[in-house]
mmCIF file of C-alpha atoms and ligand atoms in Angstrom:
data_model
loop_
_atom_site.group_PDB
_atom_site.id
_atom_site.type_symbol
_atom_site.label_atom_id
_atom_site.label_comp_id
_atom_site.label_asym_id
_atom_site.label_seq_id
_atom_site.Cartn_x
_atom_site.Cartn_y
_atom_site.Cartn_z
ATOM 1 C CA UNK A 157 -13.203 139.150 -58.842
ATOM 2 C CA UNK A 158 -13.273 138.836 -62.597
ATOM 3 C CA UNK A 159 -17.031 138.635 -64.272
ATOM 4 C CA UNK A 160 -15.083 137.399 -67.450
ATOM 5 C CA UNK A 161 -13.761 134.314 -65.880
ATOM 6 C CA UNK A 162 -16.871 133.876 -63.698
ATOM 7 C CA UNK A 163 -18.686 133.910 -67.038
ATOM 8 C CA UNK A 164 -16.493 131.236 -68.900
ATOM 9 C CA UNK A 165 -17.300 128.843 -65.878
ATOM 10 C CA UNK A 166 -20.786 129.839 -64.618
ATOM 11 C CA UNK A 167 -22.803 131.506 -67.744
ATOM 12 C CA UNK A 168 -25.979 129.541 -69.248
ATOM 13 C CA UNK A 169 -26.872 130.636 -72.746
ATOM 14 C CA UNK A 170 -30.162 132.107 -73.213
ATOM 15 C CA UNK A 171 -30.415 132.273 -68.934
ATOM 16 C CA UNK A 172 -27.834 133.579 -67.093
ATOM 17 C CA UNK A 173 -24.490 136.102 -67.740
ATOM 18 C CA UNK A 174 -22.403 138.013 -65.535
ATOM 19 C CA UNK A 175 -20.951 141.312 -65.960
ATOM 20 C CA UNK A 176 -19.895 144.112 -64.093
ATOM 21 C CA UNK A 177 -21.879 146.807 -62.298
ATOM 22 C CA UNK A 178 -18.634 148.686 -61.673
ATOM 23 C CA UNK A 179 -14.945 147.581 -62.534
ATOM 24 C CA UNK A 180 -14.000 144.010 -60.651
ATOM 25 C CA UNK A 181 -18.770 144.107 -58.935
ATOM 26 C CA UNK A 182 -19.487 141.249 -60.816
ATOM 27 C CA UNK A 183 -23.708 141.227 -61.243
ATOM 28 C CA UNK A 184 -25.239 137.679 -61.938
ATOM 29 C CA UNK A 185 -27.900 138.429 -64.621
ATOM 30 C CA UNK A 186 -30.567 135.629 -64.900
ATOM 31 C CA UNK A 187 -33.915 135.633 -67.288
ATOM 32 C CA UNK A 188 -35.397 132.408 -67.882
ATOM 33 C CA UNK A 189 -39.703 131.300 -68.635
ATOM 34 C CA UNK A 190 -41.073 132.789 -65.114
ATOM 35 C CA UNK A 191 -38.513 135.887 -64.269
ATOM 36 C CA UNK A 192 -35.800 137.625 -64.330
ATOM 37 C CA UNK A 193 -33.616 138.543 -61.425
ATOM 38 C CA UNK A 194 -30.290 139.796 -60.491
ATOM 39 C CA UNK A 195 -27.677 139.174 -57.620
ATOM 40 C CA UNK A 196 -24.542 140.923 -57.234
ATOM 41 C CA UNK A 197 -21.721 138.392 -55.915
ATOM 42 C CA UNK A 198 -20.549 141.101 -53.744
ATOM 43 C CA UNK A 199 -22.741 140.645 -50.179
ATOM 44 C CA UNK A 200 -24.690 137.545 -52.452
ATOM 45 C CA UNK A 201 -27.531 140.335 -52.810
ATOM 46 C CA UNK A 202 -30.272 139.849 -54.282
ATOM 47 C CA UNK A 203 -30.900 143.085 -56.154
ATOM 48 C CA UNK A 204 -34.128 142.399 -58.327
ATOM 49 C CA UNK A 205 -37.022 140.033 -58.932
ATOM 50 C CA UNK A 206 -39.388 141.053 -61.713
ATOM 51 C CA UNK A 207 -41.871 137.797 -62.352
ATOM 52 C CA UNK A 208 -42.483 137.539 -66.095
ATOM 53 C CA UNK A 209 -45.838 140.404 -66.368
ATOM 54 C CA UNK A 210 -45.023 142.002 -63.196
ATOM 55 C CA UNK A 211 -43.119 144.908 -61.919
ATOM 56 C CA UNK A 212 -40.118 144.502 -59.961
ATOM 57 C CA UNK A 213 -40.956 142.975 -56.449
ATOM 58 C CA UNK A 214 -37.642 144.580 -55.284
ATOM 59 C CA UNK A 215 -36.267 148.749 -54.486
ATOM 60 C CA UNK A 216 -33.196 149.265 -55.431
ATOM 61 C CA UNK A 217 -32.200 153.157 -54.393
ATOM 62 C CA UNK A 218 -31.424 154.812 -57.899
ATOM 63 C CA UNK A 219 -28.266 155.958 -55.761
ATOM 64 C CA UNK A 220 -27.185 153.172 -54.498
ATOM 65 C CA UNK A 221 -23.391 152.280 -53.933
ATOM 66 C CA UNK A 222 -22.009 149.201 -56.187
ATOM 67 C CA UNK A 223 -18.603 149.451 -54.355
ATOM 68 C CA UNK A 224 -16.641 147.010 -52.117
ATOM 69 C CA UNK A 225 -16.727 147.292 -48.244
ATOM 70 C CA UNK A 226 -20.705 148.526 -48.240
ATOM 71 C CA UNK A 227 -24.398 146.673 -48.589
ATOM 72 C CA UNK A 228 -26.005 148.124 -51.823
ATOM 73 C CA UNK A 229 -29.083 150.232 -50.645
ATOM 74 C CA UNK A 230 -32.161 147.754 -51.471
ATOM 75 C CA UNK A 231 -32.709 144.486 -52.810
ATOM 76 C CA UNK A 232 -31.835 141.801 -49.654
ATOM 77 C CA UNK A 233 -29.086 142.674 -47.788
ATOM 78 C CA UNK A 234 -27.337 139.389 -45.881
ATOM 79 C CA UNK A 235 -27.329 140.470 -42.685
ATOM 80 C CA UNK A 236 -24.902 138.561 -40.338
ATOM 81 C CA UNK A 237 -23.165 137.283 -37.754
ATOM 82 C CA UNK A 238 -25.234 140.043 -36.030
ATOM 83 C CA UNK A 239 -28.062 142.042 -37.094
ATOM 84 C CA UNK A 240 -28.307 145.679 -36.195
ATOM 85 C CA UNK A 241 -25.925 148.204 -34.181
ATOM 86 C CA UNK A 242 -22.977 146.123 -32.417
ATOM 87 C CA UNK A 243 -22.363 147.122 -28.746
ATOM 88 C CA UNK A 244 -18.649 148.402 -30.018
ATOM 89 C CA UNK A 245 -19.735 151.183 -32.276
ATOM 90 C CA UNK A 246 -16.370 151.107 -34.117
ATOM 91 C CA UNK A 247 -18.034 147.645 -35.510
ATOM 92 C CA UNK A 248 -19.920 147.990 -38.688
ATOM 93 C CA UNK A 249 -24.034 147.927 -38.553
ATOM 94 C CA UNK A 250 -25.719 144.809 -39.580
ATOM 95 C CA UNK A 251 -22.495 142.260 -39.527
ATOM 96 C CA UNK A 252 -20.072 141.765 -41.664
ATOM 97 C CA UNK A 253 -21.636 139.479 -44.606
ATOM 98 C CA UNK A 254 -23.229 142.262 -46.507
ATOM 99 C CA UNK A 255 -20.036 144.044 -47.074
ATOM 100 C CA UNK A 256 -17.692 141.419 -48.874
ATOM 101 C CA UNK A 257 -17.333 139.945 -51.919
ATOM 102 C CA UNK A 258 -18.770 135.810 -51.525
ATOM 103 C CA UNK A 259 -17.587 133.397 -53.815
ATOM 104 C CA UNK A 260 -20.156 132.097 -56.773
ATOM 105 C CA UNK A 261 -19.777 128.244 -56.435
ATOM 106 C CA UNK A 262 -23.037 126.798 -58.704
ATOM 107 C CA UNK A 263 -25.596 127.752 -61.258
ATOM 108 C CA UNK A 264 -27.697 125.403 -62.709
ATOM 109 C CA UNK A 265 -31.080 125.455 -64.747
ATOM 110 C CA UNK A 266 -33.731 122.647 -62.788
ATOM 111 C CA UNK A 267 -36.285 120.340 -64.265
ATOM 112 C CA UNK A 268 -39.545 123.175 -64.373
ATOM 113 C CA UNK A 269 -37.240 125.827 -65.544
ATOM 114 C CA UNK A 270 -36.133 127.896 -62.502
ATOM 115 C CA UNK A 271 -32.361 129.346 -61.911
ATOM 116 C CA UNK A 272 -31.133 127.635 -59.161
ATOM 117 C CA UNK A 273 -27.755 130.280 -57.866
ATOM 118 C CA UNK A 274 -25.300 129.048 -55.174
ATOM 119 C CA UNK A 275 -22.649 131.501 -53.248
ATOM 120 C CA UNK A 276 -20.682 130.899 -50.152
ATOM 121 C CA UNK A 277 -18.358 132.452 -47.808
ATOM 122 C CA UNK A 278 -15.719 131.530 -44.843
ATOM 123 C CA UNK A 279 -14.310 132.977 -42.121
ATOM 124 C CA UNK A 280 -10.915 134.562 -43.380
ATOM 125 C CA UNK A 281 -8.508 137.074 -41.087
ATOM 126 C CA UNK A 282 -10.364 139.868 -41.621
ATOM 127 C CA UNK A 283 -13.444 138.345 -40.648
ATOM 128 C CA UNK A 284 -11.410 137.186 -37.545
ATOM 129 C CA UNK A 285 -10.489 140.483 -36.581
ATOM 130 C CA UNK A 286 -14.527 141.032 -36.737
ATOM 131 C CA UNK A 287 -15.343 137.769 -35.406
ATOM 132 C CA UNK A 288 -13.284 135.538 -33.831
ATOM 133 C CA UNK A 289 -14.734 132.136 -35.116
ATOM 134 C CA UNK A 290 -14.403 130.090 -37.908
ATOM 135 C CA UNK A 291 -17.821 129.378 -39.813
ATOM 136 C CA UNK A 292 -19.307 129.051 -43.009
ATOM 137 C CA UNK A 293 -22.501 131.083 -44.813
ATOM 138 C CA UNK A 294 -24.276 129.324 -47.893
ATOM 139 C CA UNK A 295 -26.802 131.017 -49.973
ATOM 140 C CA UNK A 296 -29.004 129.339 -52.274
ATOM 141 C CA UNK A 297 -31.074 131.294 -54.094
ATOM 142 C CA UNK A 298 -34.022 129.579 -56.995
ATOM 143 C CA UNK A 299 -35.695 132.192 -59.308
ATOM 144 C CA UNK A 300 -38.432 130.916 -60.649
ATOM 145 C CA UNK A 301 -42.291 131.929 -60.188
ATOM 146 C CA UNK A 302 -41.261 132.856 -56.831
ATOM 147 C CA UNK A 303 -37.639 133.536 -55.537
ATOM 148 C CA UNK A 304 -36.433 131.476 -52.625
ATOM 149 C CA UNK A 305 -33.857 132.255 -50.619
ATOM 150 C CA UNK A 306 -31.778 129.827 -48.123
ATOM 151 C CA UNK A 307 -29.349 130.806 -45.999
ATOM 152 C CA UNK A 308 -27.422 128.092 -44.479
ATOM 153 C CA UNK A 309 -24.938 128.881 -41.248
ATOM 154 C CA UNK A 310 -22.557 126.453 -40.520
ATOM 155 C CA UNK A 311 -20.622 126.715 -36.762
ATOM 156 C CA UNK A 312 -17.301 125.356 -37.928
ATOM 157 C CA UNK A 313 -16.070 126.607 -34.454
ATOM 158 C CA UNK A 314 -14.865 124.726 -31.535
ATOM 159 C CA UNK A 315 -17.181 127.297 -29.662
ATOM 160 C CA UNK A 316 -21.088 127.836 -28.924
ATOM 161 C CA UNK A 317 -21.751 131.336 -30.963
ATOM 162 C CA UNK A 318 -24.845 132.963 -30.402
ATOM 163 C CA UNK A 319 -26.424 134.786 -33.941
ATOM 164 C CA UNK A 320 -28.554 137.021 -35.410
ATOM 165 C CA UNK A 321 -29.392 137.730 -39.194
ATOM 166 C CA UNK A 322 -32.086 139.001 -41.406
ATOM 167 C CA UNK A 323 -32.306 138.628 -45.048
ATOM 168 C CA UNK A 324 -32.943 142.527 -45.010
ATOM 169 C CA UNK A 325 -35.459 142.667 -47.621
ATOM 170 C CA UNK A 326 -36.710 146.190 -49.274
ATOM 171 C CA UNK A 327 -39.810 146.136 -51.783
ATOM 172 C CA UNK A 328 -41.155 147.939 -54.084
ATOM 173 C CA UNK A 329 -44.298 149.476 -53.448
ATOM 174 C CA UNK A 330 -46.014 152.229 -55.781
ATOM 175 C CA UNK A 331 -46.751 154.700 -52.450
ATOM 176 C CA UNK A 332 -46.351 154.155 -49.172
ATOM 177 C CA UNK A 333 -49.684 156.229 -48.492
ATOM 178 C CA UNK A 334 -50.998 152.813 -50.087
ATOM 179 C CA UNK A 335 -48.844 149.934 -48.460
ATOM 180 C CA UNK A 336 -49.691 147.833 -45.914
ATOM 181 C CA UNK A 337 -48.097 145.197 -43.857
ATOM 182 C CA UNK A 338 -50.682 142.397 -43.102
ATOM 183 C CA UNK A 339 -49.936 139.123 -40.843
ATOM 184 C CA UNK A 340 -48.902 140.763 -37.861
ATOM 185 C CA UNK A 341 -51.614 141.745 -35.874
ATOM 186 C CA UNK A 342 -51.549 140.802 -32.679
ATOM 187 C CA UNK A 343 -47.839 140.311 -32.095
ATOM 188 C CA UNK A 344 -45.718 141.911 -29.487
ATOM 189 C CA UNK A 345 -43.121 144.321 -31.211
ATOM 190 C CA UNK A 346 -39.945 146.219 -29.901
ATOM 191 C CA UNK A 347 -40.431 150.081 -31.196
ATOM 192 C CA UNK A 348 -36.577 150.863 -31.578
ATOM 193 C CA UNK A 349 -37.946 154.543 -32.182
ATOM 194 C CA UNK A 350 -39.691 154.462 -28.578
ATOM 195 C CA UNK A 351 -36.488 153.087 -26.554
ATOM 196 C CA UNK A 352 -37.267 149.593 -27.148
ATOM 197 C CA UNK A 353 -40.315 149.756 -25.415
ATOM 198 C CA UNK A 354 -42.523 147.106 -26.366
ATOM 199 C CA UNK A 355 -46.261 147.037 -27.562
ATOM 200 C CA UNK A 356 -48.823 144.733 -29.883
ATOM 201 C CA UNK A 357 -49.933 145.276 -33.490
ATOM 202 C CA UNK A 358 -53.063 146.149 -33.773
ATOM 203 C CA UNK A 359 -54.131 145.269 -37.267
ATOM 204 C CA UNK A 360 -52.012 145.759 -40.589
ATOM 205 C CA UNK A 361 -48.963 148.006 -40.370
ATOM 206 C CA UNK A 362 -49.465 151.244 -42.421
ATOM 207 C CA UNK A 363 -46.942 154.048 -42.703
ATOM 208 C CA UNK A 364 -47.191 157.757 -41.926
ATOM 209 C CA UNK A 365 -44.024 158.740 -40.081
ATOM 210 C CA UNK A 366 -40.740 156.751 -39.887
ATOM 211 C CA UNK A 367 -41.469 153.256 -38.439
ATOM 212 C CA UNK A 368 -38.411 150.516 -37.094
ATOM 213 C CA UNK A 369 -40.012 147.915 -35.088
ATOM 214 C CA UNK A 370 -38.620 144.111 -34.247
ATOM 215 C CA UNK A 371 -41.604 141.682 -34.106
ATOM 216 C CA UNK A 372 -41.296 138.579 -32.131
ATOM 217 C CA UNK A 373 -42.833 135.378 -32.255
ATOM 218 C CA UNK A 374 -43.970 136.008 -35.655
ATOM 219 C CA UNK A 375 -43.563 132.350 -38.067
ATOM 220 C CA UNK A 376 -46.359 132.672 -40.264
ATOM 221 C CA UNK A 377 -47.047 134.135 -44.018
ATOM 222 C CA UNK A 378 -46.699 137.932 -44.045
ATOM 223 C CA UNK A 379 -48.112 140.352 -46.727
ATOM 224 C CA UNK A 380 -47.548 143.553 -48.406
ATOM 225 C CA UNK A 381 -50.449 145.218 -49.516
ATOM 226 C CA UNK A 382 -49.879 147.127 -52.458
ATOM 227 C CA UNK A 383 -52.856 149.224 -53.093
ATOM 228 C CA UNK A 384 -51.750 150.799 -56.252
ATOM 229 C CA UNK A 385 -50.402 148.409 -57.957
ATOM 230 C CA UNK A 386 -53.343 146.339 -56.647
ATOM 231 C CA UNK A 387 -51.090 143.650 -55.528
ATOM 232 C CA UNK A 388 -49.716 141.514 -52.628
ATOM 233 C CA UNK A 389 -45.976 139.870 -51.949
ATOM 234 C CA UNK A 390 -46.034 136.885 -49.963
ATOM 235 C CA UNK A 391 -43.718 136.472 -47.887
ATOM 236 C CA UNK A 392 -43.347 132.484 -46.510
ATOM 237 C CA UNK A 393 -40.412 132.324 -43.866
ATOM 238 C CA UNK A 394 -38.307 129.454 -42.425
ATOM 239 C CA UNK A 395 -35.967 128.868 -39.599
ATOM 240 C CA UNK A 396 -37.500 132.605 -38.496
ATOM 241 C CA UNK A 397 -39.415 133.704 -35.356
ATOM 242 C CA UNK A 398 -39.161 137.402 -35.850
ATOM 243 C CA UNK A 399 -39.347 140.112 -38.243
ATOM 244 C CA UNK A 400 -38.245 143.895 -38.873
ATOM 245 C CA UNK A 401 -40.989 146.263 -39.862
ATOM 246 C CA UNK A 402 -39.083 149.480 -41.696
ATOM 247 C CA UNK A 403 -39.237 152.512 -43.696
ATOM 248 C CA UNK A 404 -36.866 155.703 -42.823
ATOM 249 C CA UNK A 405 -39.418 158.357 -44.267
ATOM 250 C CA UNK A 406 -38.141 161.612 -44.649
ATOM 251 C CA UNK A 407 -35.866 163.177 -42.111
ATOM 252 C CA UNK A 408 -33.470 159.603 -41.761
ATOM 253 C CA UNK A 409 -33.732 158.690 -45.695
ATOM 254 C CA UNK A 410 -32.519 162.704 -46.777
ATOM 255 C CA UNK A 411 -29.834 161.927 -44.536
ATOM 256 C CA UNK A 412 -28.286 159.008 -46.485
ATOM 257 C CA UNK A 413 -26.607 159.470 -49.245
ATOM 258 C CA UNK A 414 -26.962 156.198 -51.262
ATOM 259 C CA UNK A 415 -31.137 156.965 -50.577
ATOM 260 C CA UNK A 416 -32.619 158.715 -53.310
ATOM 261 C CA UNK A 417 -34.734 161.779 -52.626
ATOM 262 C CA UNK A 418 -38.249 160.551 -52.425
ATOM 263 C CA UNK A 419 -37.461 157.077 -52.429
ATOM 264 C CA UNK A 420 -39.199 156.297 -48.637
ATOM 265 C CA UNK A 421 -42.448 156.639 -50.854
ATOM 266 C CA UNK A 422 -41.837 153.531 -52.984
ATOM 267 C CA UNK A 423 -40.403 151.135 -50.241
ATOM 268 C CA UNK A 424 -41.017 149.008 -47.695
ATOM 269 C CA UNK A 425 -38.769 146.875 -45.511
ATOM 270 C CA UNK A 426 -39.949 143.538 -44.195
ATOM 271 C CA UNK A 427 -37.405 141.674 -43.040
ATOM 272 C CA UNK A 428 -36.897 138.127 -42.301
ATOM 273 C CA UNK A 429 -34.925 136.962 -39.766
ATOM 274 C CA UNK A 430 -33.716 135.742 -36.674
ATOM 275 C CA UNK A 431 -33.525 138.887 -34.202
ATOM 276 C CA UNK A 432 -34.163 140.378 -30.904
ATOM 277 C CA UNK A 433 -34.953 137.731 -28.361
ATOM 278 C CA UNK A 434 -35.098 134.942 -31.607
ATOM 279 C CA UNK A 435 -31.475 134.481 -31.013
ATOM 280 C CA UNK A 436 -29.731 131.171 -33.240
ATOM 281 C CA UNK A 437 -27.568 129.610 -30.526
ATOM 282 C CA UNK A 438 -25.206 126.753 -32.302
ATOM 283 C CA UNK A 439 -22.701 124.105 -30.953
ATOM 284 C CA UNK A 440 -19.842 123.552 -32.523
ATOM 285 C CA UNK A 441 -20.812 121.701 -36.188
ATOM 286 C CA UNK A 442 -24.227 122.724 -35.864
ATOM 287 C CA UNK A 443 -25.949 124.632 -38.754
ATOM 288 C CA UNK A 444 -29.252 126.781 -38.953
ATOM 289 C CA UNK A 445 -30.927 127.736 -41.905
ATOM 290 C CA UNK A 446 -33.214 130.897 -42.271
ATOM 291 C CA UNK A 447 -35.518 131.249 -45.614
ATOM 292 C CA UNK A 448 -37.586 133.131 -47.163
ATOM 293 C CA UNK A 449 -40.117 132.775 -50.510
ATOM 294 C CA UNK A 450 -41.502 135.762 -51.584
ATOM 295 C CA UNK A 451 -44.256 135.927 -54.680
ATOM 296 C CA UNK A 452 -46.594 138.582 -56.122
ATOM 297 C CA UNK A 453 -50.364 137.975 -56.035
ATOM 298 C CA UNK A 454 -53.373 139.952 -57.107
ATOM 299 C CA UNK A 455 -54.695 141.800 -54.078
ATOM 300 C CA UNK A 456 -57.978 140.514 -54.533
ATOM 301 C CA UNK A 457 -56.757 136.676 -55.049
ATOM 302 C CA UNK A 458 -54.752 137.458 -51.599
ATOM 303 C CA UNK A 459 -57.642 139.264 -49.483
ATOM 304 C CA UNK A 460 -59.988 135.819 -50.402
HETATM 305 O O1 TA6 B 44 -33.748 147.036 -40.323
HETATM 306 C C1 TA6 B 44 -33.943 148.332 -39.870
HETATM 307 C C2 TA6 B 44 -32.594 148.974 -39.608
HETATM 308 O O2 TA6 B 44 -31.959 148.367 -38.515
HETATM 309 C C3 TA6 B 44 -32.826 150.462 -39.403
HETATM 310 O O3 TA6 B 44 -32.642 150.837 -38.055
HETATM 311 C C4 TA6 B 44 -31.818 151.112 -40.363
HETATM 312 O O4 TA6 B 44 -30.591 151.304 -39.721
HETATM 313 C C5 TA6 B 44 -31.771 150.047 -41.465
HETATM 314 O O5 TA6 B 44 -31.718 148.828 -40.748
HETATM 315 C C6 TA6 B 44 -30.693 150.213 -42.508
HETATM 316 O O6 TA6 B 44 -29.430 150.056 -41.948
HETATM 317 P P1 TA6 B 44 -28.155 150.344 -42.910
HETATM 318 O O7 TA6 B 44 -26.961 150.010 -42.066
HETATM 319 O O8 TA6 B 44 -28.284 149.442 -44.106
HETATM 320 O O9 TA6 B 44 -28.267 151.783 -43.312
#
């Protein structure tokens, strides 16, 4: 992966450029009239979204990993063909997708200014030996006054496979005493800190302790309630019936390396996504897409 040939064939002047994070982690910089954003082409992660007047939408861990073979801690991790711990522990957390290098196929300025970015990735050996079926991922990604993000997965299979994924998003918040998760009340959740027992939001989501919870049935607009910053992100999903509620706090964040010390305070995972019961089942040349557009908003435009 060479960010000097992706640049002769991809760069736009004045919009987009591609260099290295670390020798052969090509980054995808973009800045055009609305934002600026980056995406690293290894894991096609979206890594930051900073709307022109506004502070980064996205966390990035200020030790985060830019190596091959691991997810970059923050931004939105791809996660897929499965999302979560696999029943054979020897396989890796989360899928596969996250932890490879895709290939950049398009870039391309559109008609009311917006960076439209295209990356893709196929089933190869190694995936085999991970998953034995041939398919294909596509991510579109527009940065514009929002960012949109499409994930398209193609079954290229002769077999029905049975997914999950989440477009593991982590924002930036300005303390989590502050933050608030609204949209959810009165869904049924799976605490994956209480043994999967189940239970119903009651109200927004706020944060005092470490929190990991799969909400199901959950299609509509979701919010996080910035208090600080006195702002909201939107969060408008597609091809999604559930969604991951997280944030380590203390004890599980010290614990990981690539998660800098404090950093639980100015984060928030809501994740979009297809998991726990919303399983994507797909016939053989069938396809499923799973979005997400997520936008800033002044708290007091949102709460109207
Ligand atoms: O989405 C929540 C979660 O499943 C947590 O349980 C935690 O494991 C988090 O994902 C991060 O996982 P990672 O493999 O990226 O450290």
């Amino acid at each position: 992966m060479n960010s000097i040939s992706l640049n002769e064939k991809f760069a736009i002047s004045g919009f987009v450029s591609i260099a290295d994070a670390s020798p052969g982690y090509p980054i995808i910089q973009i800045s055009n009239s609305h934002a600026s954003a980056s995406i690293s082409v290894h894991g096609a992660q979206v890594l930051s979204f900073q709307p022109k007047g506004e502070e980064d939408l996205l966390w990035v861990s200020k030790t985060a990993v830019f190596a091959e073979g691991k997810s970059v801690r923050g931004g939105i991790p791809i996660c897929w063909p499965w999302f979560g711990t696999h029943p054979d522990a020897e396989m890796p957390a989360h899928g596969f997708a996250r932890n490879r290098f895709w290939q950049l196929t398009a870039v391309q300025q559109d008609e009311h200014g917006s960076t439209e970015v295209m990356l893709c990735l196929e089933d190869d050996e190694a995936s085999r030996l991970l998953w034995p079926h041939a398919f294909e991922l596509q991510l579109r990604v527009s940065v514009g006054k929002v960012l949109s993000l499409e994930l398209t997965m193609v079954n290229s299979s002769k077999e029905v496979v049975d997914l999950t994924a989440a477009l593991h998003s982590y924002f930036n918040v300005g303390d989590i005493a502050g933050a608030a998760v609204r949209g959810l009340d009165g869904a049924e959740y799976i605490d994956a800190l209480q043994d999967s027992r189940r239970f119903i939001q009651l109200g927004d989501v706020r944060f005092d302790a470490e929190l990991d919870r799969i909400y199901q049935q959950t299609a509509g607009d979701e919010f996080i309630d910035d208090d600080l910053r006195g702002r909201s992100i939107r969060l408008q999903k597609s091809g999604s019936n559930s969604t991951v509620v997280w944030n380590p706090w203390i004890a599980k964040s010290s614990r990981m390396d690539d998660f800098e010390e404090g950093g639980y305070r100015r984060m928030v995972c809501v994740e979009t996504g297809n998991m726990g019961e919303d399983v994507v089942r797909l016939e053989p040349d069938a396809a499923h897409t799973l979005g997400v557009t997520i936008s800033a908003e002044s708290a007091r435009a949102a709460s109207v």
